[in-house]
Short mmCIF file of C-alpha atoms in Angstrom, two decimals:
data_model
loop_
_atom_site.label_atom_id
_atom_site.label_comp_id
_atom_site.label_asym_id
_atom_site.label_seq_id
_atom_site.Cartn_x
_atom_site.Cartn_y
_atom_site.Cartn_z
CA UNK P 187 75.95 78.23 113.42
CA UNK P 188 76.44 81.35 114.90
CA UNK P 189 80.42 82.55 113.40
CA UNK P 190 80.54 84.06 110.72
CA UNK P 191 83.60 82.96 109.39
CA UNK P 192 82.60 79.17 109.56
CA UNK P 193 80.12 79.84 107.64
CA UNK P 194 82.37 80.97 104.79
CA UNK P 195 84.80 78.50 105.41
CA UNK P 196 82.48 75.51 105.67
CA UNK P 197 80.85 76.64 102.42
CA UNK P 198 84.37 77.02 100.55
CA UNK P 199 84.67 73.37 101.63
CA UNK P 200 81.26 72.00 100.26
CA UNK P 201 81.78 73.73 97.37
CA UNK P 202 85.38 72.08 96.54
CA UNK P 203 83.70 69.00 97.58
CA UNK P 204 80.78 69.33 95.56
CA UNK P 205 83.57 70.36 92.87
CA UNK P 206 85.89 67.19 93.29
CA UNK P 207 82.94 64.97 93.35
CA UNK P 208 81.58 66.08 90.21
CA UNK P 209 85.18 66.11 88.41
CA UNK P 210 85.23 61.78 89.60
CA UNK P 211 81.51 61.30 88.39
CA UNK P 212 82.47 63.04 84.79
CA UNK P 213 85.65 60.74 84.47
CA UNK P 214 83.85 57.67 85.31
CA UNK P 215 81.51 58.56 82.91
CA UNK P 216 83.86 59.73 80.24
CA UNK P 217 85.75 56.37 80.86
CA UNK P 218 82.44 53.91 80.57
CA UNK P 219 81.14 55.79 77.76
CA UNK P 220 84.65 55.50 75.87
CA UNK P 221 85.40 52.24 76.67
CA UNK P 222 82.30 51.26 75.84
CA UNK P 223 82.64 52.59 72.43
CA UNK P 224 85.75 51.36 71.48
CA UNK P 225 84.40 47.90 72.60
CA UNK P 226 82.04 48.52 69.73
CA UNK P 227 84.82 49.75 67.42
CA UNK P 228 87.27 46.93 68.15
CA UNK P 229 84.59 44.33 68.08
CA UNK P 230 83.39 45.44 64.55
CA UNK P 231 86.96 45.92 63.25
CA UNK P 232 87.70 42.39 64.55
CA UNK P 233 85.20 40.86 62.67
CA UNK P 234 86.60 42.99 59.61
CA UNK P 235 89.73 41.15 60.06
CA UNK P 236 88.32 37.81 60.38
CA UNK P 237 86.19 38.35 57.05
CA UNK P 238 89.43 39.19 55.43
CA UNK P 239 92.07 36.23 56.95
CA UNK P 240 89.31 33.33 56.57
CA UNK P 241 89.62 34.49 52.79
CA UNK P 242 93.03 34.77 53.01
CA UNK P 243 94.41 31.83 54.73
CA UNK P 244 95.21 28.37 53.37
CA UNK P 245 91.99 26.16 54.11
CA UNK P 246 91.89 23.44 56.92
CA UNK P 247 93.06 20.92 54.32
CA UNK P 248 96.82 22.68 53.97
CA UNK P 249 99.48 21.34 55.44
CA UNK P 250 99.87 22.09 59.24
CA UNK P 251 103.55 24.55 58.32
CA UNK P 252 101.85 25.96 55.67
CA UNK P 253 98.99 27.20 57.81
CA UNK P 254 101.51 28.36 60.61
CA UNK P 255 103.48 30.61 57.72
CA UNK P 256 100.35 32.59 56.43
CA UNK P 257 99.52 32.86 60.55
CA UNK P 258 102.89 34.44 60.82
CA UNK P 259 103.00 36.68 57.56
CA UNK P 260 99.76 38.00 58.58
CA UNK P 261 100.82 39.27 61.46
CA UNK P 262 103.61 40.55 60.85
CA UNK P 263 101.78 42.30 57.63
CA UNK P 264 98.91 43.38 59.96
CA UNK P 265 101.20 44.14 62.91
CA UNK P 266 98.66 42.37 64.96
CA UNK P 267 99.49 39.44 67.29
CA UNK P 268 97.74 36.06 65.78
CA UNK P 269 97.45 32.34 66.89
CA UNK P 270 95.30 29.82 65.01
CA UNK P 271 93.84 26.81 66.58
CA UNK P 272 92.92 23.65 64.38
CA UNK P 273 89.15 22.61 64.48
CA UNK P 274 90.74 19.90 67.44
CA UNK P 275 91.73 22.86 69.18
CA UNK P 276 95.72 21.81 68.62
CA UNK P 277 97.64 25.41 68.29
CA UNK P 278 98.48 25.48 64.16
CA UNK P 279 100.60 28.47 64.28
CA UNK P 280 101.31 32.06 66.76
CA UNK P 281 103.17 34.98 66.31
CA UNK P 282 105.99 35.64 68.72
CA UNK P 283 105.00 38.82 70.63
CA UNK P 284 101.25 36.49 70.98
CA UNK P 285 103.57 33.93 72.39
CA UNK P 286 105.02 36.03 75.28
CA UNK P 287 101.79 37.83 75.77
CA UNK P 288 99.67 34.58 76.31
CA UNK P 289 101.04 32.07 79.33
CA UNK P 290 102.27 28.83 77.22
CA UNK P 291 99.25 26.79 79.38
CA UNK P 292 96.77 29.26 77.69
CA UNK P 293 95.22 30.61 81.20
CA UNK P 294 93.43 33.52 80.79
CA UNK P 295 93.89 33.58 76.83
CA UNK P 296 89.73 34.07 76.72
CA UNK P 297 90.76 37.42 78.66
CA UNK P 298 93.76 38.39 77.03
CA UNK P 299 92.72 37.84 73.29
CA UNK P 300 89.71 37.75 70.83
CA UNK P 301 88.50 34.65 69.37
CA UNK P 302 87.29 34.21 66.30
CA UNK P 303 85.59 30.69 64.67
CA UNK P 304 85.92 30.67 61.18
CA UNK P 305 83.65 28.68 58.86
CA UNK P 306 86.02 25.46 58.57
CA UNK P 307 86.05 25.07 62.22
CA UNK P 308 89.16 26.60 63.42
CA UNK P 309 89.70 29.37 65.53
CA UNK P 310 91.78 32.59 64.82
CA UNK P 311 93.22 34.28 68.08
CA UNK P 312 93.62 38.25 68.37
CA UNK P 313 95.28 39.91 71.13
CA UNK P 314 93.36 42.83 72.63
CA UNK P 315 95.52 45.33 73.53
CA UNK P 316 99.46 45.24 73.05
CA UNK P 317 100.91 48.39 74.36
CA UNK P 318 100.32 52.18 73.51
CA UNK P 319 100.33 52.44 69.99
CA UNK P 320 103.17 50.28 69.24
CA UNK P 321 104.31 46.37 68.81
CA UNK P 322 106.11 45.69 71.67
CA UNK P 323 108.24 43.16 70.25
CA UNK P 324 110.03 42.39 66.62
CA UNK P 325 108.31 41.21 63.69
CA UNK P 326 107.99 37.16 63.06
CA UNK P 327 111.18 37.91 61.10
CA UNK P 328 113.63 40.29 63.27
CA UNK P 329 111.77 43.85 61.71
CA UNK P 330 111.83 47.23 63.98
CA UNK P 331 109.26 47.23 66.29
CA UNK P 332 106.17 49.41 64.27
CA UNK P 333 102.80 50.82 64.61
CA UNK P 334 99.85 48.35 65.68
CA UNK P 335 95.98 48.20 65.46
CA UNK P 336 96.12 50.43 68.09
CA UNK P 337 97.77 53.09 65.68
CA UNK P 338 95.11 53.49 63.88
CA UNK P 339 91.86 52.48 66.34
CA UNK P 340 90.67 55.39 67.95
CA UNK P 341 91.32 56.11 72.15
CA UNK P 342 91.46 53.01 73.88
CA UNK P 343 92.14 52.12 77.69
CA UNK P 344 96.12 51.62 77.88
CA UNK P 345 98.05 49.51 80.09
CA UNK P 346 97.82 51.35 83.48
CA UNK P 347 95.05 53.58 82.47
CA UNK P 348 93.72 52.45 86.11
CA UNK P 349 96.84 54.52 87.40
CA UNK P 350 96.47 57.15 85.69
CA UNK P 351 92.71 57.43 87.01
CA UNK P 352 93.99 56.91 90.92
CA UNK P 353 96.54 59.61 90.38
CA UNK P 354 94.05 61.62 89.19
CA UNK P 355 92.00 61.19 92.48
CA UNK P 356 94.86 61.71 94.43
CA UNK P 357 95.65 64.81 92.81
CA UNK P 358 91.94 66.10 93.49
CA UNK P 359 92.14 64.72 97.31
CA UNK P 360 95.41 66.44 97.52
CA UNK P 361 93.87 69.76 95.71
CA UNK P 362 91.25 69.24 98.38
CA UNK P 363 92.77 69.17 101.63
CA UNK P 364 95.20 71.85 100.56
CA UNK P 365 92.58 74.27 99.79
CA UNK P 366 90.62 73.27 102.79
CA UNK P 367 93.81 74.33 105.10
CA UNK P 368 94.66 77.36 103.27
CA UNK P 369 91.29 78.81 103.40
CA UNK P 370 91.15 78.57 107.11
CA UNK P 371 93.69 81.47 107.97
CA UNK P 372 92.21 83.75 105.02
CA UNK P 373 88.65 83.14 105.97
CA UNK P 374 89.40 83.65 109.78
CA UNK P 375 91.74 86.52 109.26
CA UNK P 376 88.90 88.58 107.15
CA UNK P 377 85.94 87.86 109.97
CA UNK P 378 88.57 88.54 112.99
CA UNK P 379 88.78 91.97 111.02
CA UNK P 380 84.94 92.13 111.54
CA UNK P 381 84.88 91.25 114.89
CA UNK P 382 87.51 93.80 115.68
CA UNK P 383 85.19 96.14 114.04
CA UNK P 384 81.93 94.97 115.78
CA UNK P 385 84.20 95.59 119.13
CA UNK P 386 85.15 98.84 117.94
CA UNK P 387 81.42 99.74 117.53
CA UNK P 388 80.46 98.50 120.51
CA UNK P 389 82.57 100.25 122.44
CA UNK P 390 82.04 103.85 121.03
CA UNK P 391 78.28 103.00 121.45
CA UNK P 392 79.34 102.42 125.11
CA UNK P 393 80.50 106.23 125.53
CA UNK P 394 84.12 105.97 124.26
CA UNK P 395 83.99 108.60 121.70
CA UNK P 396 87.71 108.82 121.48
CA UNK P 397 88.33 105.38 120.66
CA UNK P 398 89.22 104.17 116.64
CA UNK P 399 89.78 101.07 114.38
CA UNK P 400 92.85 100.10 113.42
CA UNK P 401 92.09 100.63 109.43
CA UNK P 402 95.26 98.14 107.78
CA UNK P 403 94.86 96.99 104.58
CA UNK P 404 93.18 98.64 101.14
CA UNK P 405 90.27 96.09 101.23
CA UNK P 406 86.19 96.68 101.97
CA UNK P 407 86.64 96.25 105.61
CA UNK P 408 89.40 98.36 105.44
CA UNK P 409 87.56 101.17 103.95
CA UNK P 410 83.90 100.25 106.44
CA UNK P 411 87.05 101.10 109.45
CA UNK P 412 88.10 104.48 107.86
CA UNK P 413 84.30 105.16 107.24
CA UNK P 414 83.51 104.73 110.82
CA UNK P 415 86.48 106.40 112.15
CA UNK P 416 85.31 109.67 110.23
CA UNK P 417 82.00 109.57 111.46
CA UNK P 418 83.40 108.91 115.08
CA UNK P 419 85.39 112.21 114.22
CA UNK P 420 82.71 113.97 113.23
CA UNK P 421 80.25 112.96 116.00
CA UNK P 422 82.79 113.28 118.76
CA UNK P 423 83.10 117.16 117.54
CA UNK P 424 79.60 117.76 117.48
CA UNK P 425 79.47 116.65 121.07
CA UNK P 426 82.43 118.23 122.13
CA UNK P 427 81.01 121.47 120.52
CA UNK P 428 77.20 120.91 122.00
CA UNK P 429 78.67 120.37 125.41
CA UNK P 430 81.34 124.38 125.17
CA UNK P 431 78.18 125.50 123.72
CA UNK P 432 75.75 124.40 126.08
CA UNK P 433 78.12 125.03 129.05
CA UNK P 434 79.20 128.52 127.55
CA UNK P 435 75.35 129.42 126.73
CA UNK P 436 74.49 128.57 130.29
CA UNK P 437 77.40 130.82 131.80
CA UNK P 438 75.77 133.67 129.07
CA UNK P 439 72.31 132.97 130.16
CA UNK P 440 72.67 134.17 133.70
CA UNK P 441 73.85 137.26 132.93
CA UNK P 442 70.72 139.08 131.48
CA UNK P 443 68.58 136.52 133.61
CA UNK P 444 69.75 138.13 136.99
CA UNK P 445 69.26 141.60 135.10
CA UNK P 446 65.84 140.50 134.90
CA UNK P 447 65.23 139.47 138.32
CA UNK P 448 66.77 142.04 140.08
CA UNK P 449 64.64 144.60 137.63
CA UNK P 450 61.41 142.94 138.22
CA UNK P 451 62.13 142.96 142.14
CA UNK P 452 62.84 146.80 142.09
CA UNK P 453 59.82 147.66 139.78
CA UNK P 454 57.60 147.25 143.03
CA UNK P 455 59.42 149.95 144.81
CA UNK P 456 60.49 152.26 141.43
CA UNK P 457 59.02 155.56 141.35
CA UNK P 458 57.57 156.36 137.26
CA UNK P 459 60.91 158.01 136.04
CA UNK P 460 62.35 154.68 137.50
CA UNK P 461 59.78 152.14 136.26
CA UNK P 462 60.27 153.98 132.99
CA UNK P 463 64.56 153.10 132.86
CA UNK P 464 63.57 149.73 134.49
CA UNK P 465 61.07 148.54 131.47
CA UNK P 466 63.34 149.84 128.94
CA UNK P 467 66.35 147.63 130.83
CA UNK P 468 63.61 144.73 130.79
CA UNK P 469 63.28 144.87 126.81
CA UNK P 470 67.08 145.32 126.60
CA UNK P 471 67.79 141.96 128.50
CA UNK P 472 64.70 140.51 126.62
CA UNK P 473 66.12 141.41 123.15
CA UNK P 474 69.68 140.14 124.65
CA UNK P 475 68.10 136.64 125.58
CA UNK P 476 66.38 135.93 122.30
CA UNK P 477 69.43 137.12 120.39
CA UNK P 478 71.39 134.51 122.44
CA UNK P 479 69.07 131.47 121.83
CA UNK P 480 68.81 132.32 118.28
CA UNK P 481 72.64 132.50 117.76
CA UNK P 482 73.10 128.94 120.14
CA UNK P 483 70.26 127.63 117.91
CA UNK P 484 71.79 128.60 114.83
CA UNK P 485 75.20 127.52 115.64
CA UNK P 486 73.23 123.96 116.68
CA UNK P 487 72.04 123.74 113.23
CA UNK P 488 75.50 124.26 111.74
CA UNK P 489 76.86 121.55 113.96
CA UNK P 490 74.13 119.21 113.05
CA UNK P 491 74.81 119.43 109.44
CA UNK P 492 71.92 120.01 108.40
CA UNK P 493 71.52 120.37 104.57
CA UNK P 494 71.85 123.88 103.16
CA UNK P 495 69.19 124.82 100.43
CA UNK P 496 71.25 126.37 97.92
CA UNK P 497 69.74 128.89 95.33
CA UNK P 498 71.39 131.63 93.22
CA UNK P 499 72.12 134.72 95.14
CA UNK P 500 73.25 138.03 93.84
CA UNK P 501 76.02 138.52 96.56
CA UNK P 502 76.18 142.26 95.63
CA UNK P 503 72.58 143.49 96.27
CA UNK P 504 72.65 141.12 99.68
CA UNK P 505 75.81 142.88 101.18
CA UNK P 506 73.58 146.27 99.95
CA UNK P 507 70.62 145.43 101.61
CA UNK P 508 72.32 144.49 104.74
CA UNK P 509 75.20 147.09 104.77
CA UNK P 510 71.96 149.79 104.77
CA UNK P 511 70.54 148.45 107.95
CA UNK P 512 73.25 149.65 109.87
CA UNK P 513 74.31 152.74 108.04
CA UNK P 514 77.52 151.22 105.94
CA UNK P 515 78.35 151.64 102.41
CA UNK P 516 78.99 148.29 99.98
CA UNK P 517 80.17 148.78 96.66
CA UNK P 518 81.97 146.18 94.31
CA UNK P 519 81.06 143.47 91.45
CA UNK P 520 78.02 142.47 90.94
CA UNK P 521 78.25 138.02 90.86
CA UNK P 522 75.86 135.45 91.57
CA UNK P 523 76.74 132.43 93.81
CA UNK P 524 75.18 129.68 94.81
CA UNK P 525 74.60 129.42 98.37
CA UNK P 526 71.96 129.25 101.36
CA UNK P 527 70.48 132.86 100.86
CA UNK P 528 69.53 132.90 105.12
CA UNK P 529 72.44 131.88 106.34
CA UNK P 530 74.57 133.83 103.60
CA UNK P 531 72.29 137.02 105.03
CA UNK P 532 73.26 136.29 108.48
CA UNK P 533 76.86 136.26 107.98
CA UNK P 534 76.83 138.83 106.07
CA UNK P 535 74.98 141.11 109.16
CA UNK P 536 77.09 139.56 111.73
CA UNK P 537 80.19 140.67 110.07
CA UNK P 538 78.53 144.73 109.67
CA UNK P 539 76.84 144.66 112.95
CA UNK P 540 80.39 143.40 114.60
CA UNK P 541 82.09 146.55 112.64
CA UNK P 542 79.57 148.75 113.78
CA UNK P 543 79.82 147.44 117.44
CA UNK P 544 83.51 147.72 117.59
CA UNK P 545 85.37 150.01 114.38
CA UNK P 546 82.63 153.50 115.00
CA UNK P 547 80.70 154.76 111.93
CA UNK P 548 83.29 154.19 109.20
CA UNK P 549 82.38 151.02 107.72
CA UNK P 550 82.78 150.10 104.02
CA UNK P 551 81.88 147.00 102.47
CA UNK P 552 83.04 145.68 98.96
CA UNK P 553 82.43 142.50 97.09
CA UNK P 554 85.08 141.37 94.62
CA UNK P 555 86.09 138.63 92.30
CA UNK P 556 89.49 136.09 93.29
CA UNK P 557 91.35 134.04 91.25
CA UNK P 558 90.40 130.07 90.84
CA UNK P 559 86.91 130.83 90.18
CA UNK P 560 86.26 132.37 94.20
CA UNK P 561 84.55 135.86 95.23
CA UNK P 562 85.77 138.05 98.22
CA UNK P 563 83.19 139.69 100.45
CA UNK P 564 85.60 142.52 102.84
CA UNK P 565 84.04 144.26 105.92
CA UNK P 566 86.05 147.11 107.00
CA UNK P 567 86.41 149.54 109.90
CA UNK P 568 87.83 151.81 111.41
CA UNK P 569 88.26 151.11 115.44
CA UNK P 570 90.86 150.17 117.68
CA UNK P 571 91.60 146.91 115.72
CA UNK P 572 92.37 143.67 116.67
CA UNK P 573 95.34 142.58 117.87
CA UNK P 574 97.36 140.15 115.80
CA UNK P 575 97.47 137.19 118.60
CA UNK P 576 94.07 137.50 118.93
CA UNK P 577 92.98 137.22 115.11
CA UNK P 578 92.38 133.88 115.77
CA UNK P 579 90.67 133.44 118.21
CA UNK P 580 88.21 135.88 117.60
CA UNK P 581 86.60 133.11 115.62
CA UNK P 582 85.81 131.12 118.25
CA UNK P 583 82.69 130.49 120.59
CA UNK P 584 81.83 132.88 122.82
CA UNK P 585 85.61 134.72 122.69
CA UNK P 586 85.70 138.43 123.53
CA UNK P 587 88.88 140.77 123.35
CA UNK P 588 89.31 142.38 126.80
CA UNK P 589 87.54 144.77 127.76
CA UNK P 590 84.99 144.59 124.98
CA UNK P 591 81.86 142.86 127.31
CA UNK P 592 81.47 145.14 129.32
CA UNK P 593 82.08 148.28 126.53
CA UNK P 594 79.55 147.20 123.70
CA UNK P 595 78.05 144.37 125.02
CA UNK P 596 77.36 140.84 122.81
CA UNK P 597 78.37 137.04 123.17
CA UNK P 598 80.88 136.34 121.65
CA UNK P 599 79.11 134.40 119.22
CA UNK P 600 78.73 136.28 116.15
CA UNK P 601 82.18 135.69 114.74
CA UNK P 602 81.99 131.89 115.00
CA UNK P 603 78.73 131.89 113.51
CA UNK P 604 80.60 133.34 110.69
CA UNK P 605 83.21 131.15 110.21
CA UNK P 606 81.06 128.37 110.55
CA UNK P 607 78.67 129.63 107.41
CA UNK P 608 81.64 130.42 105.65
CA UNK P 609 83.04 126.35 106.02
CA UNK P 610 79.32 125.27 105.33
CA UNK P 611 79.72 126.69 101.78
CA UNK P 612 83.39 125.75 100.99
CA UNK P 613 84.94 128.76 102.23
CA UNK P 614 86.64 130.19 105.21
CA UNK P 615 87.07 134.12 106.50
CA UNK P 616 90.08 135.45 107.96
CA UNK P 617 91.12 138.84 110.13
CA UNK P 618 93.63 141.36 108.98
CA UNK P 619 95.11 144.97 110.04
CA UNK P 620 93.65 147.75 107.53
CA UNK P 621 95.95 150.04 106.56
CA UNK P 622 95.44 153.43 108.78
CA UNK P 623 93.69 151.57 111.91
CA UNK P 624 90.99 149.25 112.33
CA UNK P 625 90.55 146.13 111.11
CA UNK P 626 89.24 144.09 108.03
CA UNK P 627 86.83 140.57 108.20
CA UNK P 628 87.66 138.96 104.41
CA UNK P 629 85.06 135.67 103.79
CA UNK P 630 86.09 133.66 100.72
CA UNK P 631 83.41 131.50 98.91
CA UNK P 632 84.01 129.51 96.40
CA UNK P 633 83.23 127.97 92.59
CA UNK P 634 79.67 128.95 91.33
CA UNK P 635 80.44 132.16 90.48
CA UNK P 636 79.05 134.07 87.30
CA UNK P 637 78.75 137.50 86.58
CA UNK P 638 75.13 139.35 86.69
CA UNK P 639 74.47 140.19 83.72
CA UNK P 640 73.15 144.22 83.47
#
């Protein structure tokens, strides 16, 4: 069987079945068993009783209304229906409710009521069962109706104890056919959910990144539908940003790749002087090339995901180190973080390179403590600034303000590769106007910070 939700519905169905079953097997049981032991009970109280009246009543030799008086004042003493039988088998004497209990042609009496012999030959008649716990008719002379043997036997099958048993099994038949139908619509409501979900699947395997499932509800499949439609989020980014950055690397690419051609087609025909300019234009597109495959690799690896290895770093005496490679200054509080020390480097030189490249010689860097627990790294300059629609946008792939290719050069790249560090770690970086011209890169990191201690 090959649906899923039959299975679960078939096997709610065995198992009430298996359940009703077991319930009519246990009352059967219950019912022999007791039954059978108040046979026992009855029978040995019975012969209790006939010990007692064979002492009790006049002998066989009394006259015939004497006999039927004790019959009747034992009865009504014992509230207990009687009838006594001479040793001829002529009825002596019977108590009323015995009367109406037992047809007056005595059919069925060996059914109906208990005989006893007693030792003078005649025959004492009990009835067996005479309503639920009460005599069902007045005393032999016009009492209240009162409390029986059955008041104080123990349980014993009642008067329509066989209806009580079919209503039972009734109630179970009816307890099984309505659980049987109102499983149906739960069970096939939960696996249309999962095959909505397989569809969804399916189909996004088929290409359809942009497609979703419906996520209703606050149940498992519910949250296996918002699970999926994140990571169908986050894969349909990645691809969207592998395909710009594969399309925008390619346009890049051609660039210092035509430098290269045209250079090593003129190197034939150079003089020295010229081979000399030529070469040093080689390494130049060289350098170019492998800075652009490192930054589209890099920027691969932040799409990806890929785990960072976090370690303490002392933020200060990175920004140092760094800021002295290009000739800036970097001053602040000293802190520890914990972050990807590589990647944390490479933000850290993309940010003083790009100040460098673009704001002249005046670059300061500082590293200071926020509030909530976060630490501020600022890179400023002192160039021509960047305009306030474009502060933005700077942060994208391969994004360059006007003008700025073909005046220092770069991708467009560095920026992004920024931001996306930055978002790796928890933290983001924003553009601002510096007071006095020139602009100012702020990356905020945050939690894990401690002070270093001197």
């Amino acid at each position: 069987m090959r649906s899923l939700y039959l299975r679960i519905y078939l096997t709610v169905v065995a198992v009430l079945l298996v359940f009703a079953l077991l319930v009519v097997w246990l009352v059967r049981e219950h019912t022999d068993a007791e039954r059978g032991r108040i046979d026992v009970a009855v029978s040995e109280r019975t012969l209790a009783l006939a010990a007692l009246l064979a002492n009790s009543l006049p002998p066989a030799s009394a006259a015939v209304e004497v006999q039927r008086q004790a019959v009747l004042d034992w009865s009504h003493r014992l509230r207990i229906p009687l009838a006594l039988d001479a040793s001829d088998g002529q009825r002596i004497g019977v108590s009323p409710f015995y009367a109406r209990k037992v047809a007056p042609d005595r059919a069925g009496e060996e059914i109906a009521a208990a005989r006893v012999g007693l030792a003078d030959g005649r025959a004492l008649w009990m009835l067996r069962s005479h309503g639920p716990g009460r005599h069902e008719g007045p005393g032999p002379h016009g009492g209240a109706r009162s409390k029986g043997l059955s008041g104080w036997l123990p349980w014993r099958p009642q008067p329509g104890w066989v209806d009580d048993v079919s209503a039972l099994f009734m109630l179970l038949g009816a307890l099984f056919v309505a659980v049987t139908a109102g499983a149906y619509p739960v069970v096939r409501r939960l696996t249309r959910r999962l095959e909505a979900l397989k569809g969804g699947v399916e189909q996004f395997g088929a290409g359809d990144l942009g497609h979703r499932i419906p996520a209703d509800g606050r149940d498992e499949v519910a949250a296996v539908a918002l699970s999926f439609n994140r990571a169908a989020q986050r894969i349909e980014d990645l691809v969207r940003a592998n395909r710009a950055l594969l399309a925008n690397a390619s346009h890049e690419l051609r660039s210092p790749l035509a430098r290269l051609k045209m250079a090593v087609a003129m190197m034939e025909d150079a003089s020295a002087e010229q081979r000399a300019a030529l070469r040093s234009e080689i390494d130049h597109d060289i350098r170019e090339l492998d800075g652009l495959v490192e930054e589209v690799l890099l920027a691969s690896r932040l799409d990806a995901q890929v785990a960072l290895r976090m370690e303490p770093v002392d933020l200060l005496g990175l920004l140092v180190e760094e800021a002295a490679r290009v000739g800036a200054s970097a001053e602040g509080q000293p802190v520890v973080i914990d972050a990807d020390e590589r990647l944390l480097r490479r933000a850290l030189r993309n940010l003083l390179e790009n100040a460098r490249r673009y704001g002249g010689d005046e670059v300061d860097a500082t590293v200071r403590t926020a509030q909530a627990g976060h630490v501020e790294v600022q890179v400023c300059d002192r160039g021509p600034g960047v305009p306030q629609a474009y502060r933005e946008q700077v942060f994208e792939p391969f994004f360059r303000l006007p003008g700025h290719a073909e005046r220092a050069g770069g991708v467009g790249l560095g920026l992004s590769l920024v931001r996306q560090i930055a978002e790796r770690h928890g933290g983001h970086v924003r553009c601002l106007a510096r007071g006095g011209g020139g602009s100012s890169f702020v990356v905020t990191l945050p939690c894990g910070v401690a002070p270093v201690q001197d």
